[in-house]
CSV table of C-alpha atoms in Angstrom, one decimal:
chain,number,residue,atom,x,y,z
N,231,MET,CA,-20.4,-3.5,16.7
N,232,SER,CA,-21.3,-6.2,15.4
N,233,ASP,CA,-20.8,-9.8,14.8
N,234,HIS,CA,-17.7,-10.5,16.2
N,235,VAL,CA,-14.2,-8.6,16.5
N,236,SER,CA,-11.9,-9.6,13.7
N,237,SER,CA,-8.3,-11.1,13.6
N,238,LEU,CA,-7.1,-7.4,13.5
N,239,ASP,CA,-9.0,-6.1,16.3
N,240,LEU,CA,-7.4,-9.2,18.0
N,241,ASP,CA,-3.8,-8.7,17.2
N,242,GLU,CA,-4.2,-4.8,18.2
N,243,LEU,CA,-5.6,-6.1,22.0
N,244,ALA,CA,-2.8,-8.6,21.8
N,245,ALA,CA,0.2,-6.3,21.7
N,246,ASN,CA,-1.9,-3.6,23.9
N,247,LEU,CA,-3.0,-1.0,21.6
N,248,PRO,CA,-5.7,0.8,20.7
N,249,THR,CA,-8.4,-0.4,18.7
N,250,ARG,CA,-11.6,0.6,16.9
N,251,PRO,CA,-14.8,2.2,19.0
N,252,GLY,CA,-16.8,-0.8,20.7
N,253,VAL,CA,-14.4,-3.2,20.5
N,254,ASP,CA,-13.9,-3.5,24.2
N,255,ALA,CA,-17.8,-3.5,24.8
N,256,HIS,CA,-18.0,-6.4,22.9
N,257,LEU,CA,-14.7,-8.4,24.3
N,258,ALA,CA,-16.7,-8.0,27.7
N,259,GLY,CA,-19.7,-9.7,26.5
N,260,CYS,CA,-18.2,-12.2,24.2
N,261,ALA,CA,-16.8,-15.2,26.1
N,262,ASP,CA,-15.7,-16.6,22.3
N,263,CYS,CA,-13.6,-13.3,21.2
N,264,ARG,CA,-12.2,-13.2,24.6
N,265,ALA,CA,-11.4,-17.2,24.1
N,266,ARG,CA,-9.7,-16.1,20.8
N,267,LEU,CA,-7.5,-13.1,22.2
N,268,GLU,CA,-6.3,-15.2,24.8
N,269,GLU,CA,-5.2,-17.9,22.3
N,270,ARG,CA,-3.8,-14.7,20.9
N,271,ARG,CA,-2.1,-13.9,23.4
N,272,ARG,CA,-0.8,-17.4,24.0
N,273,GLU,CA,0.8,-17.2,20.3
N,274,ASN,CA,2.4,-13.6,20.6
N,275,GLU,CA,4.4,-14.6,23.8
N,276,ALA,CA,5.5,-18.1,22.0
N,277,ILE,CA,6.8,-15.7,19.2
N,278,SER,CA,8.2,-13.5,21.7
N,279,LYS,CA,10.1,-16.1,22.8
N,280,ASP,CA,11.8,-17.2,19.4
N,281,PRO,CA,15.5,-15.6,19.3
N,282,ARG,CA,15.0,-14.7,16.0
N,283,LEU,CA,12.9,-12.0,17.2
N,284,ASP,CA,15.3,-10.6,18.7
N,285,GLN,CA,18.3,-11.2,16.0
N,286,LEU,CA,16.0,-9.4,13.7
N,287,LEU,CA,15.8,-6.0,16.1
N,288,GLU,CA,19.8,-6.4,16.4
N,289,ARG,CA,20.0,-6.5,12.4
N,290,LEU,CA,17.5,-3.7,12.1
N,291,ASP,CA,19.6,-1.3,14.9
N,292,ALA,CA,23.4,-2.0,12.9
N,293,GLY,CA,21.6,-1.8,9.5
N,294,ARG,CA,19.3,1.5,10.1
N,295,ALA,CA,20.1,4.3,7.7
N,296,PRO,CA,18.6,7.2,6.9
N,297,ALA,CA,16.7,7.1,3.1
N,298,PRO,CA,15.0,8.9,0.7
N,299,ARG,CA,11.2,9.0,1.4
N,300,ARG,CA,9.7,7.3,-1.9
N,301,THR,CA,6.1,8.6,-1.9
N,302,ALA,CA,6.0,11.4,0.2
N,303,TRP,CA,7.1,15.3,-1.2
N,304,PRO,CA,9.8,16.2,0.8
N,305,TRP,CA,10.0,19.2,0.0
N,306,LEU,CA,6.9,19.8,2.0
N,307,VAL,CA,8.4,20.4,5.1
N,308,PRO,CA,11.0,22.9,3.9
N,309,VAL,CA,9.0,24.7,1.8
N,310,ALA,CA,9.1,28.0,3.3
N,311,LEU,CA,12.7,27.8,2.4
N,312,ALA,CA,11.9,27.5,-1.4
N,313,ALA,CA,10.1,30.9,-1.4
N,314,ALA,CA,12.9,31.9,-3.9
N,315,VAL,CA,12.0,28.7,-6.4
N,316,LEU,CA,8.5,28.7,-6.3
N,317,LEU,CA,6.8,26.6,-9.2
N,318,VAL,CA,4.6,24.3,-7.7
N,319,THR,CA,3.8,21.1,-5.2
N,320,PRO,CA,1.1,19.0,-5.3
N,321,ARG,CA,-0.5,18.0,-1.9
N,322,TRP,CA,-2.6,15.0,-2.5
N,323,LEU,CA,-6.6,15.7,-0.9
N,324,ALA,CA,-8.2,12.7,-1.2
N,325,ASP,CA,-7.4,8.7,-2.6
N,326,ASP,CA,-9.5,7.4,-5.1
N,327,PRO,CA,-7.9,5.7,-7.9
N,328,SER,CA,-9.2,4.3,-10.5
N,329,SER,CA,-8.2,1.0,-12.2
N,330,THR,CA,-9.6,0.8,-15.4
N,331,ALA,CA,-6.5,0.3,-17.9
N,332,VAL,CA,-6.2,2.1,-21.1
N,333,ARG,CA,-3.7,2.0,-23.8
N,334,ALA,CA,-4.3,5.1,-26.1
N,335,LYS,CA,-3.0,5.6,-29.6
N,336,GLY,CA,-0.5,8.6,-30.0
N,337,PRO,CA,2.0,10.1,-28.3
N,338,ALA,CA,2.5,9.9,-24.2
N,339,THR,CA,0.7,13.5,-22.9
N,340,LEU,CA,0.5,14.0,-18.9
N,341,GLN,CA,-1.4,17.5,-18.4
N,342,PHE,CA,-2.6,19.4,-15.5
N,343,VAL,CA,-6.4,19.7,-15.8
N,344,SER,CA,-8.7,21.9,-13.8
N,345,GLU,CA,-11.7,21.0,-11.6
N,346,SER,CA,-13.7,21.6,-15.2
N,347,GLY,CA,-11.4,19.4,-17.0
N,348,ALA,CA,-9.9,22.2,-18.9
N,349,VAL,CA,-5.9,22.0,-19.7
N,350,VAL,CA,-4.0,24.4,-17.7
N,351,ALA,CA,-0.8,25.5,-18.9
N,352,GLY,CA,0.3,27.9,-16.0
N,353,PRO,CA,0.8,29.8,-14.4
N,354,VAL,CA,-1.5,29.3,-11.8
N,355,ALA,CA,-2.4,30.8,-8.1
N,356,PRO,CA,-1.3,28.8,-5.1
N,357,GLY,CA,-4.5,27.1,-3.4
N,358,VAL,CA,-6.0,26.1,-7.1
N,359,ARG,CA,-7.3,22.7,-6.8
N,360,LEU,CA,-5.6,20.5,-9.9
N,361,ARG,CA,-5.3,17.1,-11.5
N,362,LEU,CA,-3.2,15.2,-13.5
N,363,ARG,CA,-4.3,13.5,-17.0
N,364,ALA,CA,-2.2,10.8,-18.7
N,365,ARG,CA,-2.7,8.8,-22.2
N,366,GLY,CA,0.0,6.7,-23.4
N,367,PRO,CA,0.7,3.8,-25.5
N,368,ALA,CA,1.3,1.6,-22.6
N,369,PRO,CA,-1.5,0.1,-20.2
N,370,PHE,CA,0.6,0.6,-16.9
N,371,LEU,CA,1.4,4.3,-15.2
N,372,VAL,CA,4.0,5.5,-12.8
N,373,VAL,CA,4.2,9.5,-12.0
N,374,LEU,CA,7.4,11.1,-10.9
N,375,ALA,CA,8.1,14.4,-9.2
N,376,ILE,CA,11.4,15.0,-10.7
N,377,GLU,CA,13.9,18.0,-8.2
N,378,ALA,CA,17.3,18.3,-9.2
N,379,GLY,CA,19.5,17.4,-6.2
N,380,ARG,CA,16.7,15.2,-5.0
N,381,PRO,CA,15.9,11.4,-5.5
N,382,PRO,CA,12.7,11.0,-7.9
N,383,ALA,CA,9.4,10.5,-5.8
N,384,VAL,CA,6.6,8.7,-6.7
N,385,ILE,CA,3.3,10.4,-6.8
N,386,TRP,CA,1.0,8.2,-8.7
N,387,PRO,CA,0.0,5.7,-8.1
N,388,VAL,CA,-0.6,5.4,-3.9
N,389,GLY,CA,-0.7,3.2,-1.8
N,390,THR,CA,0.6,0.5,-4.2
N,391,GLU,CA,3.8,-1.2,-4.4
N,392,THR,CA,3.4,-1.1,-8.6
N,393,GLY,CA,2.7,0.9,-11.4
N,394,ALA,CA,-1.2,1.3,-11.6
N,395,PRO,CA,-3.6,0.9,-14.8
N,396,VAL,CA,-4.5,4.1,-16.7
N,397,PRO,CA,-7.8,4.9,-15.5
N,398,GLU,CA,-10.4,5.6,-17.8
N,399,GLY,CA,-10.3,9.3,-19.3
N,400,GLY,CA,-6.7,9.0,-18.0
N,401,LEU,CA,-7.9,11.3,-15.1
N,402,LEU,CA,-5.8,10.7,-11.8
N,403,GLU,CA,-7.3,10.8,-8.7
N,404,PRO,CA,-6.6,12.0,-6.3
N,405,ALA,CA,-6.5,16.0,-6.7
N,406,PHE,CA,-4.1,18.3,-5.4
N,407,LEU,CA,-3.5,21.6,-4.2
N,408,VAL,CA,-0.6,23.9,-6.3
N,409,THR,CA,1.1,25.3,-3.2
N,410,PRO,CA,4.3,27.0,-3.8
N,411,GLY,CA,7.3,24.8,-4.4
N,412,ASP,CA,9.4,23.7,-7.3
N,413,VAL,CA,8.3,20.2,-9.3
N,414,ARG,CA,8.7,18.7,-12.5
N,415,LEU,CA,6.3,15.6,-13.0
N,416,VAL,CA,7.1,12.8,-15.5
N,417,ALA,CA,4.8,10.0,-16.6
N,418,LEU,CA,6.0,6.6,-17.2
N,419,PHE,CA,4.3,4.1,-19.1
N,420,PHE,CA,5.0,0.6,-19.1
N,421,GLU,CA,3.1,-2.5,-20.9
N,422,ARG,CA,3.6,-4.0,-17.1
N,423,PRO,CA,3.0,-3.1,-13.5
N,424,VAL,CA,6.1,-2.2,-12.5
N,425,ARG,CA,7.7,-2.1,-9.2
N,426,LEU,CA,7.8,1.1,-7.9
N,427,ASP,CA,11.1,0.7,-5.9
N,428,ALA,CA,12.6,-0.3,-8.9
N,429,VAL,CA,11.4,2.8,-10.8
N,430,VAL,CA,12.6,5.1,-8.7
N,431,ALA,CA,15.7,3.3,-8.2
N,432,GLY,CA,15.8,3.2,-12.0
N,433,ALA,CA,15.4,6.5,-12.1
N,434,ALA,CA,17.9,7.8,-9.5
N,435,ALA,CA,20.7,5.5,-10.9
N,436,SER,CA,20.6,7.2,-14.2
N,437,GLY,CA,20.0,10.5,-13.4
N,438,ARG,CA,23.1,11.8,-12.8
N,439,ASP,CA,22.4,15.0,-12.7
N,440,GLY,CA,19.5,14.8,-10.1
N,441,GLY,CA,17.0,14.3,-12.7
N,442,ALA,CA,17.6,18.2,-13.6
N,443,SER,CA,16.4,17.3,-16.9
N,444,VAL,CA,14.0,15.2,-17.9
N,445,GLU,CA,14.6,14.9,-21.5
N,446,ALA,CA,18.0,13.6,-20.4
N,447,PHE,CA,16.7,11.0,-17.9
N,448,PRO,CA,17.4,7.7,-19.3
N,449,LYS,CA,15.2,5.3,-20.6
N,450,LEU,CA,14.1,2.4,-17.6
N,451,PRO,CA,13.5,-1.0,-18.4
N,452,ASP,CA,10.5,-1.7,-19.9
N,453,GLU,CA,9.5,1.7,-20.2
N,454,LEU,CA,7.8,2.6,-24.0
N,455,ALA,CA,6.8,6.0,-23.3
N,456,ARG,CA,7.1,8.9,-21.4
N,457,ALA,CA,5.3,12.5,-21.1
N,458,PRO,CA,7.3,15.3,-19.0
N,459,ALA,CA,4.9,18.2,-17.4
N,460,SER,CA,5.5,20.9,-15.2
N,461,LEU,CA,3.9,24.0,-13.8
N,462,ARG,CA,4.5,27.4,-12.5
N,463,VAL,CA,2.9,29.2,-9.6
N,464,ARG,CA,1.9,33.1,-10.2
N,465,GLY,CA,4.0,35.7,-8.7
N,466,ASP,CA,6.7,33.4,-8.4
N,467,ASP,CA,9.7,35.5,-11.3
X,103,MET,CA,17.1,3.1,17.6
X,104,GLU,CA,14.3,5.7,18.5
X,105,PRO,CA,11.8,3.8,21.6
X,106,GLY,CA,9.0,4.7,19.4
X,107,PHE,CA,10.1,1.9,16.5
X,108,ARG,CA,11.4,-0.1,19.2
X,109,GLU,CA,8.3,-0.3,21.1
X,110,ILE,CA,6.4,-0.8,17.4
X,111,TYR,CA,8.6,-3.7,17.0
X,112,VAL,CA,8.3,-5.1,20.4
X,113,ARG,CA,4.5,-4.9,20.0
X,114,CYS,CA,3.5,-5.5,16.1
X,115,ALA,CA,6.4,-8.0,15.3
X,116,PRO,CA,5.2,-11.1,16.9
X,117,ALA,CA,1.7,-10.4,14.7
X,118,ALA,CA,3.5,-9.4,11.8
X,119,PHE,CA,4.8,-13.1,12.0
X,120,ARG,CA,2.1,-14.8,12.9
X,121,ARG,CA,0.5,-12.8,9.9
X,122,ALA,CA,3.3,-13.8,7.4
X,123,PHE,CA,3.4,-17.4,8.5
X,124,LEU,CA,-0.3,-17.8,8.2
X,125,LEU,CA,0.0,-16.4,4.3
X,126,LEU,CA,3.3,-18.2,3.5
X,127,ARG,CA,3.3,-21.4,4.9
X,128,ASP,CA,7.0,-21.2,5.4
X,129,GLU,CA,8.9,-20.1,8.5
X,130,HIS,CA,11.9,-18.7,7.0
X,131,ASP,CA,10.2,-16.8,4.2
X,132,ALA,CA,7.9,-14.9,7.5
X,133,TRP,CA,10.9,-14.1,9.0
X,134,ASP,CA,12.0,-12.4,6.1
X,135,VAL,CA,8.4,-10.9,5.8
X,136,VAL,CA,8.8,-9.7,9.3
X,137,HIS,CA,12.3,-8.4,8.5
X,138,ASP,CA,11.7,-6.6,5.4
X,139,VAL,CA,8.4,-4.7,7.0
X,140,PHE,CA,10.3,-3.2,9.7
X,141,ALA,CA,13.7,-2.4,8.0
X,142,LYS,CA,11.4,-0.4,5.4
X,143,LEU,CA,9.6,1.2,8.3
X,144,ALA,CA,13.2,2.6,10.0
X,145,GLN,CA,14.8,3.3,6.8
X,146,GLU,CA,11.4,5.6,5.8
X,147,ARG,CA,11.5,7.1,9.4
X,148,GLY,CA,7.4,5.9,9.3
X,149,TRP,CA,7.1,4.9,12.7
X,150,ALA,CA,6.2,8.5,13.7
X,151,ARG,CA,3.4,8.6,10.9
X,152,ILE,CA,1.9,5.0,12.5
X,153,ARG,CA,1.9,5.5,16.0
X,154,ALA,CA,-2.0,6.1,16.3
X,155,ARG,CA,-2.7,2.5,14.9
X,156,PRO,CA,0.2,0.7,13.7
X,157,MET,CA,-0.7,-2.5,13.6
X,158,THR,CA,-3.5,-1.3,10.2
X,159,TYR,CA,0.1,-0.5,8.8
X,160,VAL,CA,2.0,-3.5,9.7
X,161,TRP,CA,-0.9,-5.9,8.1
X,162,ARG,CA,-1.1,-3.7,5.0
X,163,ALA,CA,2.9,-3.7,4.8
X,164,THR,CA,2.9,-7.6,5.5
X,165,THR,CA,0.2,-8.5,3.6
X,166,ASN,CA,1.4,-6.8,0.6
X,167,ARG,CA,5.0,-8.4,1.0
X,168,CYS,CA,3.6,-11.8,1.4
X,169,LEU,CA,1.7,-11.2,-1.5
X,170,ASN,CA,4.8,-10.3,-3.4
X,171,VAL,CA,6.5,-13.3,-1.7
X,172,LEU,CA,3.9,-15.4,-3.1
X,173,GLU,CA,4.0,-14.1,-6.5
X,174,ALA,CA,7.5,-14.7,-6.7
X,175,ARG,CA,6.8,-18.6,-6.5
X,176,ARG,CA,4.1,-18.8,-8.4
X,177,LEU,CA,2.5,-20.2,-5.4
X,178,ARG,CA,-0.2,-17.3,-4.5
X,179,ALA,CA,-3.0,-18.9,-4.8
X,180,THR,CA,-2.2,-22.5,-3.0
X,181,SER,CA,0.0,-20.9,-0.1
X,182,ILE,CA,-3.1,-19.0,1.4
X,183,VAL,CA,-4.9,-20.7,3.9
X,184,PRO,CA,-6.7,-20.2,6.6
X,185,ALA,CA,-5.5,-20.5,10.4
X,186,ASP,CA,-7.8,-22.8,12.5
X,187,ASP,CA,-9.1,-19.9,14.7
X,188,GLU,CA,-9.5,-17.3,12.1
X,189,PRO,CA,-13.5,-16.2,11.8
X,190,ARG,CA,-14.3,-17.0,8.5
X,191,ALA,CA,-15.3,-20.4,7.6
X,192,HIS,CA,-12.6,-22.8,6.5
X,193,SER,CA,-15.0,-24.2,3.4
X,194,GLU,CA,-15.5,-20.0,2.3
X,195,ALA,CA,-11.5,-19.2,2.4
X,196,ILE,CA,-10.6,-22.1,1.0
X,197,HIS,CA,-12.9,-21.2,-1.8
X,198,ALA,CA,-11.9,-17.5,-1.5
X,199,ARG,CA,-7.8,-19.1,-2.2
X,200,ASP,CA,-9.5,-21.2,-5.5
X,201,LEU,CA,-11.0,-17.6,-6.6
X,202,LEU,CA,-8.0,-15.4,-6.1
X,203,GLU,CA,-5.7,-18.2,-8.2
X,204,LYS,CA,-8.3,-17.1,-10.5
X,205,LEU,CA,-8.4,-13.9,-10.2
X,206,ALA,CA,-4.7,-12.8,-9.6
X,207,PRO,CA,-3.1,-12.4,-13.2
X,208,GLU,CA,-6.1,-10.0,-13.4
X,209,LEU,CA,-5.7,-7.8,-9.7
X,210,ASP,CA,-3.9,-4.8,-9.2
X,211,ASP,CA,-1.8,-4.9,-5.9
X,212,VAL,CA,-4.8,-2.8,-3.9
X,213,ASP,CA,-7.7,-5.2,-5.1
X,214,ARG,CA,-5.3,-8.1,-4.2
X,215,GLN,CA,-5.0,-6.9,-0.6
X,216,ILE,CA,-8.4,-5.9,-0.3
X,217,LEU,CA,-9.6,-9.6,-1.6
X,218,VAL,CA,-7.5,-11.0,0.9
X,219,LEU,CA,-8.4,-9.3,3.7
X,220,GLN,CA,-11.8,-9.5,2.8
X,221,PHE,CA,-12.0,-13.0,2.1
X,222,VAL,CA,-9.6,-14.3,3.9
X,223,ASP,CA,-9.3,-12.1,7.0
X,224,GLY,CA,-13.0,-11.5,7.0
X,225,LEU,CA,-12.4,-8.2,7.5
X,226,SER,CA,-15.0,-5.3,7.2
X,227,GLN,CA,-15.2,-2.6,4.8
X,228,ASP,CA,-14.1,0.1,7.3
X,229,GLU,CA,-11.2,-2.0,8.3
X,230,ILE,CA,-10.2,-2.4,4.8
X,231,ALA,CA,-10.0,1.0,4.5
X,232,GLU,CA,-8.4,2.0,7.5
X,233,THR,CA,-5.9,-0.9,6.8
X,234,LEU,CA,-5.1,0.0,3.2
X,235,ASN,CA,-5.4,3.8,3.9
X,236,LEU,CA,-8.0,4.3,1.7
X,237,TRP,CA,-11.7,6.3,1.6
X,238,ARG,CA,-14.5,3.3,2.4
X,239,ARG,CA,-15.8,4.5,-0.6
X,240,THR,CA,-13.1,3.1,-3.1
X,241,VAL,CA,-13.1,-0.3,-0.8
X,242,GLY,CA,-16.6,-0.5,-1.2
X,243,ARG,CA,-16.2,0.5,-5.1
X,244,ARG,CA,-13.8,-1.9,-5.5
X,245,LEU,CA,-15.2,-5.0,-3.6
X,246,ALA,CA,-18.2,-4.5,-5.7
X,247,ARG,CA,-16.3,-4.5,-9.0
X,248,LEU,CA,-14.5,-7.6,-7.6
X,249,ARG,CA,-17.8,-9.7,-6.1
X,250,ALA,CA,-19.0,-9.1,-9.5
X,251,ARG,CA,-16.1,-10.7,-11.1
X,252,LEU,CA,-16.6,-13.5,-8.5
X,253,ILE,CA,-20.0,-14.2,-9.5
X,254,GLU,CA,-18.9,-14.6,-13.2
X,255,LEU,CA,-16.3,-17.0,-12.1
X,256,GLY,CA,-19.1,-18.8,-10.2
X,257,TRP,CA,-18.9,-17.8,-6.7
X,258,GLU,CA,-22.1,-17.0,-4.4
X,259,GLU,CA,-21.8,-15.2,-1.2
X,260,GLY,CA,-21.4,-17.4,1.7
X,261,GLY,CA,-18.7,-19.5,-0.2
X,262,ARG,CA,-21.4,-21.5,-2.2
X,263,SER,CA,-20.4,-22.2,-6.1
């Protein structure tokens, strides 16, 4: 490994957690890093003696309650039970978000597109790899999955806390694999990067039918436009 | 509470507090951040997914939460200062703070986190990718774009300008 161990390495070492390969070897030969580790351990020990650490754990114990997962697909696990209700369930394959904001003229659209860029109207076979393409009159985008009886789930962007800029060309990364399941999507366009948890909370609170009807889904704060999309899997009739 | 979560809390919460205090320089806010990070982890029952390297999740969540706090305070840049024992040169981190102040309004959350992890913490691209759960290529591309933008603003490698 190059240079000294990083602060992240030190935190893992001080917490007796597994670290990256090579860290232990570097540490064995580097007195500076060993000294930094000892200092980090002393700091952790001091923080651990702070009563607020235990008080906070007690609060977490008292307040813990199961909550819906925001970004994951909740129906991935019970997918076998959904054989009677087959549409599509995207499974994200890669993580390569773009960040070049695009404000398109015309109405908002959300499309499923193939690897070659062709618009897919469906039905499609399970296993097909698709992408989403979004265009809208506002630069920031959130794509929600809407399923009756379940809270909305953010499927794009990934790895952030807020809506992300619409990428150049509108193609959203990563791609996903079509699998059996039931899903409908709605692209929400905003003028600013709204918080994803606020979007989910707003959608869940206003979707009295559990989001069964995208068209009936009331407008969210700061929302400028929206575009629904759905796709069916071949053989689901 | 599941022992998995409790163990992660006991091992990682001190580091979360230390990191939050490093970024926020406010003890009360730092404890609030620690609470938020682990409350979310507990509520989402996400601890099982991060067992392999829980510290990377804690770093990511803590950094993101701190940046949100800083944004809310409108003190994002001026509150980010390096700890004395950080591996980055003090002047370079201070310079990064100034640049973050200039760049923050035009960055998304991922870029802001990458900027902090690279220029405040001095993590490698591999570590940033692992911490933020991104592809290394994605981190590299974003860093290249950030560096290009930083150079436009007068930054030079090594903290000189």
